[in-house]
Amino acid sequence: MNTTKTIQSALISVFDKTGLEPIVRQLHKQNATIYSTGGTEDFIKNLGIPVVPVEDVTSYPSILGGRVKTLHPKVFGGILNRQDNPTDVEQMKEFNIPQIDLVIVDLYPFEKTVASGASEADIIEKIDIGGISLIRAAAKNFKDTVIVPSVDEYELFLEMITQGNGATTLEQRKYLATRAFHVSSNYDTAIFNYFNTEDTYYKESIANGQVLRYGENPHQKGFFFGDFDAMFTKLHGKELSYNNLLDVDAAVNLISEFKENEPTFAILKHNNACGLATRQTMKEAYLAALACDPTSAFGGVLMANGKIDTATASEINSLFCEVVIAPSYDAEAITILQEKKNRIILTINEVPLPERQVRTCLNGLLVQDRNNITDSKEDLKTVTQTSPTSQEIEDLLFASKICKNTKSNTIVFAKNNTLIASGTGQTSRVDALKQAIEKAHTFGFELKGASMASDAFFPFPDCVEIAHHAGITAVIQPGGSIKDDLSIDYCNENNIAMVFTGTRHFKH
């Protein structure tokens, strides 16, 4: 059976007319009858190409300020009729319904209108009714009807009919129908989310998908759904991998905690900070961050909270790293960093991050609010007889920000606005503490006078005791254990300052 069909008639009703002209001219060249409405009809007339107003088909004018134009049996009958169904063929003749082989639609820009901050009345007017109905009808009847559901498909469709001399295959029509249902479902989801106030409903539709080289491991397929180009400008390097993207996400979340600080530089590996420091210059911050754990820094992701200058780039260039991220760069710094062919260089743009976090779990999803609480000086409650010094308070808050962005269970040591060491992702807090002590000693750091942060409370005094023997003089933790007094008593007996924040920062 021949499933190739030649387009002899088309209904065109679009919002965005960019790229429409060559399609209209190609259809006219192929002697297709073109039906249209409103602004699209005027656009086609201005090209000097014959167009039949939909009103001439329906014998009914556009009404209610244009809200009702195409919603009519003669329009939808022309789209939905089954050409191999004798009853449909007979009714088409009986009611004098014209065959419509092609529908081209581009919907009112609902999402852009919402994002613009428009009034509710303007937003409601951008809920497309006729267009979305045309898309669904034509997509449902893909056996006989071609649907072009948005401006994004104009170029592909033009290529199809140009190469096919006005004809399309069943496979092509089914592909365009798939694209149509994607457009309609995405559109409906955006409208629902605008109206939805129920936390127990969750719908998400992301139009921008990207195939990655592979997933976490080479045998796994990997995809990224999001608008990476809105958030970053890629200046150089290979394509980002699944693991690169996870590390970039971790870096963005971590460095956002230090957005308002003096020059701050972070180095991450496997989603955790292995170096972070704040200094007077970016070069000093980078070198201090690198000194924390130069072994783990190899192959890591680097991110600065300000411009990377030439001096900093020269230092970075001697390290093998996967990705470098900053708000801006000196021109010479970019030239230096580009010396490594595969090194990915990104400029980060100001883009709001989602307020909710989503991950798969069992046969469903877990959804939670983003952890938007950053411990501040006002949150601190001193619970010991010894109060932290001003420098210790600064280091405690510095360590707390890192702790919040490190895999649990975690312990973080900081001194003079520098990450000294951390214990990450351990099954016990004592193990995390011992790991941090060992790493600090491995890279020659003196822990005497350093500050310690914990992502959750201490159920026993063992952690503060071990930390005290290592040289720690100040501790920040959420508090809330029924045995808090045991840790407080130990600190009081050994002149250790301890503050509670009241906020736990688990990260799994």
C-alpha angles and dihedrals in degrees: 000000000000109000096175111109130192117223110238099161137026139190112209122188114153141160098203111049096181107131094006098112098073090049092052091047092049091050090049090049088055091051094245117162110239124209121189149156141222118330094003090054090052090048091055093045090053089057088060092244122134115252131179115220112233087231088068089058098044097034084223127107127233104270142188094036093308095310090121118041113120100024096110137115092241091058098042092039088056090052102038102041116118107229093205093050111095093205092052091048091051094048091049088059094041095055096034093240115171118229113248111200098174135035121192116189137167113185129228107273099254098162094046090049091052091047091051091064093243122168120272090250091056091046093052091051088057092062100108115219108166094039096051090048091051090050094051094045096049093043092051090053096046090138088074107010133063118218125198101186104184147005088265090071098047095094095046092048093049089053091050097053094039093054093039095046091238096321130111132198126232089248091055093048092049091050091052089048089055089052089048094055088048090054093046096046092047090049093049091048092053091051092047093050090051090057100032119107098161115106091201093064117080125182127159132174122178117190098194115075128172129193111225126209087254140317130267088313130024093253092058125081114233135199136175119210112195143071102281092167092059091056101038140030108213110216101175148347145054126317115288117252130218090261092046090056093050090051092046089052091051091048093050092050093047099046091047086070088062098040094120096039128103114269106323128181128193132193117194135189125183091355094304131101113251092173136017133158142163119216143153093267133030092238091056091047092051094048092048091049092048092051090060093073115346090173095060092040089071107106093004136137116257126202135177129197091220144020118324106223131200095266092053093045090053090056094045091051092070091059125078104232133160102217138016119195131185140145089246145349138211110252091243090049090059091050090053095047091048090064088089105071099211100035109121114225117193134182111206119222128205103267125152114243122226114275091219131056122215133193135163117258128179105314094339146025138288114217126186140163115265113261096252097165115106114184112245136185090262090059095057120107114188107219099175134074089243114069122210118253120243090260091049091051089052091049093044092055090043090053092044092057090053092044091054090057097044128090115264137280089047142159121188128195121201135176130176093354092308132117104238099180143320139206109218138193096357126157092231133033090229090057090049090051094048091048091052092050092049093049092049091052092044091060095040101254121156109226096192106117093011124135127234131212128194125194092218139020127285111248090193135025092245094099096053089045093053091044092050092054088050091055103262113152103178134039134193121194138146097250121205103125118133084231097050089122091066092060092041091051092051091050091049092051091051103037095249119151115226130183131190123215101186090225125101117210107198114168117186 
